[in-house]
PDB file of C-alpha atoms in Angstrom:
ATOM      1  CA  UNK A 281      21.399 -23.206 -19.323  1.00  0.00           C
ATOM      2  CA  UNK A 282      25.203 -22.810 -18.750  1.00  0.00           C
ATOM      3  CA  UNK A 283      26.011 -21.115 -21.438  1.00  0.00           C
ATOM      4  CA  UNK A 284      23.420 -18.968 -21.389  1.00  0.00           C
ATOM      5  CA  UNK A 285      24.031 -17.996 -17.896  1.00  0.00           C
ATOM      6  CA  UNK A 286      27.693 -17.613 -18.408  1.00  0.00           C
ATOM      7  CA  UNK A 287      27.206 -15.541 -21.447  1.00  0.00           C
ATOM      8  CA  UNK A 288      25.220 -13.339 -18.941  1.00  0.00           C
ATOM      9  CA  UNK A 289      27.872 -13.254 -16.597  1.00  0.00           C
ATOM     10  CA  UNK A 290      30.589 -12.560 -18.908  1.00  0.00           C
ATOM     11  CA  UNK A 291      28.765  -9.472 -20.324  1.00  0.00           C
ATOM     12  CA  UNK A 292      27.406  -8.000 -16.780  1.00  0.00           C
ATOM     13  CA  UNK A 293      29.733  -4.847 -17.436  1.00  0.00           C
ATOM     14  CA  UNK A 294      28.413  -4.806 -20.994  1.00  0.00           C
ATOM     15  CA  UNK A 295      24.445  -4.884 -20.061  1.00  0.00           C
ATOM     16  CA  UNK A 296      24.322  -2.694 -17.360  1.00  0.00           C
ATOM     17  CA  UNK A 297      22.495  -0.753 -16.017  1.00  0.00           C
ATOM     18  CA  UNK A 298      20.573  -1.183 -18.973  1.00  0.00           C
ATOM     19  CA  UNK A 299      20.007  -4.714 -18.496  1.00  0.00           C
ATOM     20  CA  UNK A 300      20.094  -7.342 -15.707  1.00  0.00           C
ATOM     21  CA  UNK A 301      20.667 -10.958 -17.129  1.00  0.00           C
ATOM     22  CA  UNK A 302      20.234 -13.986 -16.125  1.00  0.00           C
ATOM     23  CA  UNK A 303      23.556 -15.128 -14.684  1.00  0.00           C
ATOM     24  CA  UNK A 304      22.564 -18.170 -12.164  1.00  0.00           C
ATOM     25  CA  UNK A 305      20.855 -21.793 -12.719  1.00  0.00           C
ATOM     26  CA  UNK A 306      18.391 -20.175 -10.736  1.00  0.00           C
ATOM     27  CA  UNK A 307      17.457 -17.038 -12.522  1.00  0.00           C
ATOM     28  CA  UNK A 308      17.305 -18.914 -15.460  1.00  0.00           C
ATOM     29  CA  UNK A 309      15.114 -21.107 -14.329  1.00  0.00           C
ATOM     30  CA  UNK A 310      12.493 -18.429 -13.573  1.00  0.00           C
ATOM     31  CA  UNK A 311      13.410 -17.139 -17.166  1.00  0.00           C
ATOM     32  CA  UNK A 312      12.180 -20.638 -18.258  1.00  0.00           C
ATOM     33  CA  UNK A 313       9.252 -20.884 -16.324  1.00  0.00           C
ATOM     34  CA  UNK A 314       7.824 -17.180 -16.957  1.00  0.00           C
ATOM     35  CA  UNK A 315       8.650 -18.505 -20.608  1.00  0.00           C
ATOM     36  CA  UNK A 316       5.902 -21.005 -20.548  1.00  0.00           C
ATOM     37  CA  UNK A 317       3.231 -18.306 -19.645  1.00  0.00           C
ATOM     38  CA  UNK A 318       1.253 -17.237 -22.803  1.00  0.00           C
ATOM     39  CA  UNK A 319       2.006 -13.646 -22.309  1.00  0.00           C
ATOM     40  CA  UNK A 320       5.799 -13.954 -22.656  1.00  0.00           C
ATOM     41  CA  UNK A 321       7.967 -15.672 -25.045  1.00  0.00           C
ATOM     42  CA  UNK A 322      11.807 -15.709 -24.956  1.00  0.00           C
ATOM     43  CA  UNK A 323      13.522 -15.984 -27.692  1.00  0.00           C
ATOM     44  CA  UNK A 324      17.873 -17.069 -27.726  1.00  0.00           C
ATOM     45  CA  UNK A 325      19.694 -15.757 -31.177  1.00  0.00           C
ATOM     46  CA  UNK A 326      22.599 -18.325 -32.117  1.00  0.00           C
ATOM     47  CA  UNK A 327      24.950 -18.376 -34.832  1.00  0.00           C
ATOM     48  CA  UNK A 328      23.856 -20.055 -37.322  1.00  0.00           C
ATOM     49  CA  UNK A 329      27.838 -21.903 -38.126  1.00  0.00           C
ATOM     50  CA  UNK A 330      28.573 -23.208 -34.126  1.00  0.00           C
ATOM     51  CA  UNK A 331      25.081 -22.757 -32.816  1.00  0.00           C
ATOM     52  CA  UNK A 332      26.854 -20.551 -29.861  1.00  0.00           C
ATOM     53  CA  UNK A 333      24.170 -17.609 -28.262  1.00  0.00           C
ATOM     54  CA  UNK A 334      24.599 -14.435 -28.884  1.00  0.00           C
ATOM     55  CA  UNK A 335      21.805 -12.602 -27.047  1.00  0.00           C
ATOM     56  CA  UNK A 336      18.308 -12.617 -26.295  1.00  0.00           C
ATOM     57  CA  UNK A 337      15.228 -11.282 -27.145  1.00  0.00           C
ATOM     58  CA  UNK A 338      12.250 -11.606 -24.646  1.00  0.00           C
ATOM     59  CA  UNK A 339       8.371 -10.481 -26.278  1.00  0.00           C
ATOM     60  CA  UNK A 340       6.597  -9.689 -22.647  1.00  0.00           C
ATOM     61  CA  UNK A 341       3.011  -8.452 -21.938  1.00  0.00           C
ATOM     62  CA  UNK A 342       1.814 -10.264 -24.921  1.00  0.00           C
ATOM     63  CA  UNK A 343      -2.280  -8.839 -25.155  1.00  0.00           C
ATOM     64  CA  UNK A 344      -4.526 -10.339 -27.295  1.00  0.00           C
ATOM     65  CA  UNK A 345      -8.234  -8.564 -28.109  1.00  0.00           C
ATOM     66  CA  UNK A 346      -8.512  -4.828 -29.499  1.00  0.00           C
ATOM     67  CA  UNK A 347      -4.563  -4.249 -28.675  1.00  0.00           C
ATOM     68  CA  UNK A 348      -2.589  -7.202 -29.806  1.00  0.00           C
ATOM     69  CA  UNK A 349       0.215  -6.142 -28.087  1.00  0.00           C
ATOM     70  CA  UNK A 350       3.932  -7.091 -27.156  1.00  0.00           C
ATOM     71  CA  UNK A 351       6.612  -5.184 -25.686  1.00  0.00           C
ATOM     72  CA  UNK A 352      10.396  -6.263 -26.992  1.00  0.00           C
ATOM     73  CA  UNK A 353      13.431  -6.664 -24.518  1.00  0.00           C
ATOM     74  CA  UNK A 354      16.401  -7.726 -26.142  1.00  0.00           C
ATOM     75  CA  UNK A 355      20.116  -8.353 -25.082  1.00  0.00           C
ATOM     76  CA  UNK A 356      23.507  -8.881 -26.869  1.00  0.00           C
ATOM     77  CA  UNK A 357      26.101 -11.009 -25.167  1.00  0.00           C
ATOM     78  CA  UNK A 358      29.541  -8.063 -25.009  1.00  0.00           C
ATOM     79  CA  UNK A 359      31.668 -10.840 -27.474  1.00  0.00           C
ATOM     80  CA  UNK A 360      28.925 -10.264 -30.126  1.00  0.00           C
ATOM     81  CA  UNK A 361      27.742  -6.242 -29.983  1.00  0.00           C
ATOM     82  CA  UNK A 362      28.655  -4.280 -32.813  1.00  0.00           C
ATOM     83  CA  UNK A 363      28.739  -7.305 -34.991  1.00  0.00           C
ATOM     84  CA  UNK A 364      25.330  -6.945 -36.658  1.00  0.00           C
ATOM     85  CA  UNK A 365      23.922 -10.170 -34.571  1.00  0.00           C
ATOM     86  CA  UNK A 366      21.060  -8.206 -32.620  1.00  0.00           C
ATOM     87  CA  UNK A 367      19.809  -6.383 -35.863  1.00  0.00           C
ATOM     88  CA  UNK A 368      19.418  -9.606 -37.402  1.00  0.00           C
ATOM     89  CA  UNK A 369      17.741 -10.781 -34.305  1.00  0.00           C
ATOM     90  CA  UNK A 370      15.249  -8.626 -34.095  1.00  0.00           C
ATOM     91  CA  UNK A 371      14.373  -8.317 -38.220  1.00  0.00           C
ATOM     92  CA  UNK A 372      13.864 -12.306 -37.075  1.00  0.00           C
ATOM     93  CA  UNK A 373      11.595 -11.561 -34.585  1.00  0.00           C
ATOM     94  CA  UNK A 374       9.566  -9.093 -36.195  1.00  0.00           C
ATOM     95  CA  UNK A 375       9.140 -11.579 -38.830  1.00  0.00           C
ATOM     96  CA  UNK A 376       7.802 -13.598 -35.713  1.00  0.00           C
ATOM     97  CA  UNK A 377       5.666 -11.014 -34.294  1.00  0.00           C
ATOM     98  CA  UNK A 378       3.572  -9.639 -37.206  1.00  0.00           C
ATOM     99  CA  UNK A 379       3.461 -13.141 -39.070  1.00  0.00           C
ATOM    100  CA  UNK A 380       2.848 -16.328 -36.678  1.00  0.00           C
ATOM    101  CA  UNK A 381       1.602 -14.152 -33.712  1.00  0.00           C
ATOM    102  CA  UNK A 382       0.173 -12.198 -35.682  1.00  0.00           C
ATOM    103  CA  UNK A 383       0.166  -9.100 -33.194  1.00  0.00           C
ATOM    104  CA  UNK A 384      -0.761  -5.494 -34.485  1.00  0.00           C
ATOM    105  CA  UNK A 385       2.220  -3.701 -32.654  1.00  0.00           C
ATOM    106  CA  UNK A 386       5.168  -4.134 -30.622  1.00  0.00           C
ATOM    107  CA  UNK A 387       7.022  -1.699 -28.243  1.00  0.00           C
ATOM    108  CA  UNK A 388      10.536  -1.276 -27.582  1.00  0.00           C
ATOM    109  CA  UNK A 389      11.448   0.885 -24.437  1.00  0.00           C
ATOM    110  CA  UNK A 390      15.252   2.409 -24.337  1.00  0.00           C
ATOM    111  CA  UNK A 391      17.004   4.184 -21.689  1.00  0.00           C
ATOM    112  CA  UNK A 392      17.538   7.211 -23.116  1.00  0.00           C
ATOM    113  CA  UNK A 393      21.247   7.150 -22.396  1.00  0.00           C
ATOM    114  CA  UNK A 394      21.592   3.497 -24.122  1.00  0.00           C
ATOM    115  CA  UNK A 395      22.939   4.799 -27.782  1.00  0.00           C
ATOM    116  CA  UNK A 396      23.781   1.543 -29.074  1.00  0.00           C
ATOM    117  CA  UNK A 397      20.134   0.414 -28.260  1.00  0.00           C
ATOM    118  CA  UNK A 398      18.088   3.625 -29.261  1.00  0.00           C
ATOM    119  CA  UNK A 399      20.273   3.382 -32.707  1.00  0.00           C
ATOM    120  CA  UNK A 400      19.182  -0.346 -33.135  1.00  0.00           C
ATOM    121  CA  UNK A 401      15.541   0.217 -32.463  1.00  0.00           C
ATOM    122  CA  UNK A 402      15.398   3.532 -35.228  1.00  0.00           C
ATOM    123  CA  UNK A 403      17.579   1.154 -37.639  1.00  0.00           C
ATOM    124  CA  UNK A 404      14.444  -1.403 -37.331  1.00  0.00           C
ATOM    125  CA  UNK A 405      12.035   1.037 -37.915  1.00  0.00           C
ATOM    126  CA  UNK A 406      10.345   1.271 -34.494  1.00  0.00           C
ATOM    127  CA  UNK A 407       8.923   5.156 -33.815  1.00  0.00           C
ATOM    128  CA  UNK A 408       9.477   7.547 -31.407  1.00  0.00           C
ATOM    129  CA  UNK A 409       6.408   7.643 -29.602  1.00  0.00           C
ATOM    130  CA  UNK A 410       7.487   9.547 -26.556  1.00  0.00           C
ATOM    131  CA  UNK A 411       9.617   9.543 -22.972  1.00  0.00           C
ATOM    132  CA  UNK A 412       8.429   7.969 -19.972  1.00  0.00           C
ATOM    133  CA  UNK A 413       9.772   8.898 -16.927  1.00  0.00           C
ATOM    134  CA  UNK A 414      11.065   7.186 -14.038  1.00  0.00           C
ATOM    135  CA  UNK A 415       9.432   3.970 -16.728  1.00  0.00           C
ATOM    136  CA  UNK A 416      10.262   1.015 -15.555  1.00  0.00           C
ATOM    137  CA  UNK A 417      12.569  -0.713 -11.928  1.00  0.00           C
ATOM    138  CA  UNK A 418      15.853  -1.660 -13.165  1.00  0.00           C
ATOM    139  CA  UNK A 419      18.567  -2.756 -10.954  1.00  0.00           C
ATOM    140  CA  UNK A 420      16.697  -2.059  -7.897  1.00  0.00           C
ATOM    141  CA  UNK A 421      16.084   2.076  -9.544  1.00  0.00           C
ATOM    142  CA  UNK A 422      13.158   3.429 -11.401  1.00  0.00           C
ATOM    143  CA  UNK A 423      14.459   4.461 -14.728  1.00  0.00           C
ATOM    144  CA  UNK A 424      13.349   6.911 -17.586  1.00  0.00           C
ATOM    145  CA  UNK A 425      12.762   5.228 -21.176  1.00  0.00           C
ATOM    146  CA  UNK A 426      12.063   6.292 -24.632  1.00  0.00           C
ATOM    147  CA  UNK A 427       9.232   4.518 -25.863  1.00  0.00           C
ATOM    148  CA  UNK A 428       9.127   3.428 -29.623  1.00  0.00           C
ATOM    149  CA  UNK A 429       6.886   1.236 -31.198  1.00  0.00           C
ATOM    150  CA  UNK A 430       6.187  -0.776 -34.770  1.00  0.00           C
ATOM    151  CA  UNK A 431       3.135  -1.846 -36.192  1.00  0.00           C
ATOM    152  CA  UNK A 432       2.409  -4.317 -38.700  1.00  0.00           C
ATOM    153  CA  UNK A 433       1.341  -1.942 -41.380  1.00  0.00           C
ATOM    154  CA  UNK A 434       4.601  -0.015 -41.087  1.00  0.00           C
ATOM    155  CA  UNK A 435       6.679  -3.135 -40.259  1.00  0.00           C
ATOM    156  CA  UNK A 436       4.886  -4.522 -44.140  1.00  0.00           C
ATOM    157  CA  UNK A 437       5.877  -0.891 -45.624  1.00  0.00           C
ATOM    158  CA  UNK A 438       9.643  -1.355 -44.576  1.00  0.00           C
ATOM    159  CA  UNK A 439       9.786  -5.056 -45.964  1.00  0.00           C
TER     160      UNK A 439
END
């Protein structure tokens, strides 16, 4: 939990406003417990040498029946971004998504202003499937997203 939170904490000015972390015993703890709900699954990226985190990546609204559906939040703590980590990450759980889930599709939202993020999702593969305005409450404001998505068929293509 500590360093998890603190990593949080240490990258607030990194993360936002695209992303609030959790940065106290107690958010974390609701991260934990909305964790053990079978629509949600959180998922902590560590190096593989020290074991230290580097980020997150969070599969949320998990459906099951005709959609087989997840939507992909992900977040890199600042002293790793740029460094390859979160591409990595999400290759990772991709492989975790289409294979052990075995889910048809997963959806990445980006605020369009997020570069670094809308770059990572296209270097993954996901596709533009359109903008969503005023998408999703973020920091206490409703904010526009790009919505992209990857399905299993195209995720198998790219491997």
């Amino acid at each position: 939990m500590g360093e998890y939170t603190e990593l949080m904490r240490r990258s607030r000015d990194h993360l936002r406003p695209w992303y609030y972390g959790a940065e106290t015993p107690n958010a974390f703890e609701d991260l934990i417990r909305r964790s053990r709900q079978d629509d949600y699954q959180l998922l902590v990226a560590c190096l593989k040498d020290s074991g230290s985190i580097v980020g997150s990546f969070s599969l949320s609204q998990i459906f099951r029946g005709g959609f087989q559906n997840a939507f992909l939040g992900f977040a890199a703590g600042a002293p790793y971004a740029g460094l390859g980590y979160m591409q990595e990450g999400i290759e990772l759980t991709l492989g975790h998504v289409f294979t052990t889930l075995q889910l048809h599709r997963v959806e990445a939202n980006v605020q369009p202003a997020n570069e670094r993020s809308l770059r990572l999702v296209e270097r993954c593969g996901f596709r533009l499937e359109g903008f969503s305005p005023n998408y999703l409450k973020i920091g206490g404001r409703w904010r526009d997203h790009r919505r992209y998505a990857l399905t299993v068929e195209d995720w198998g293509t790219r491997r």
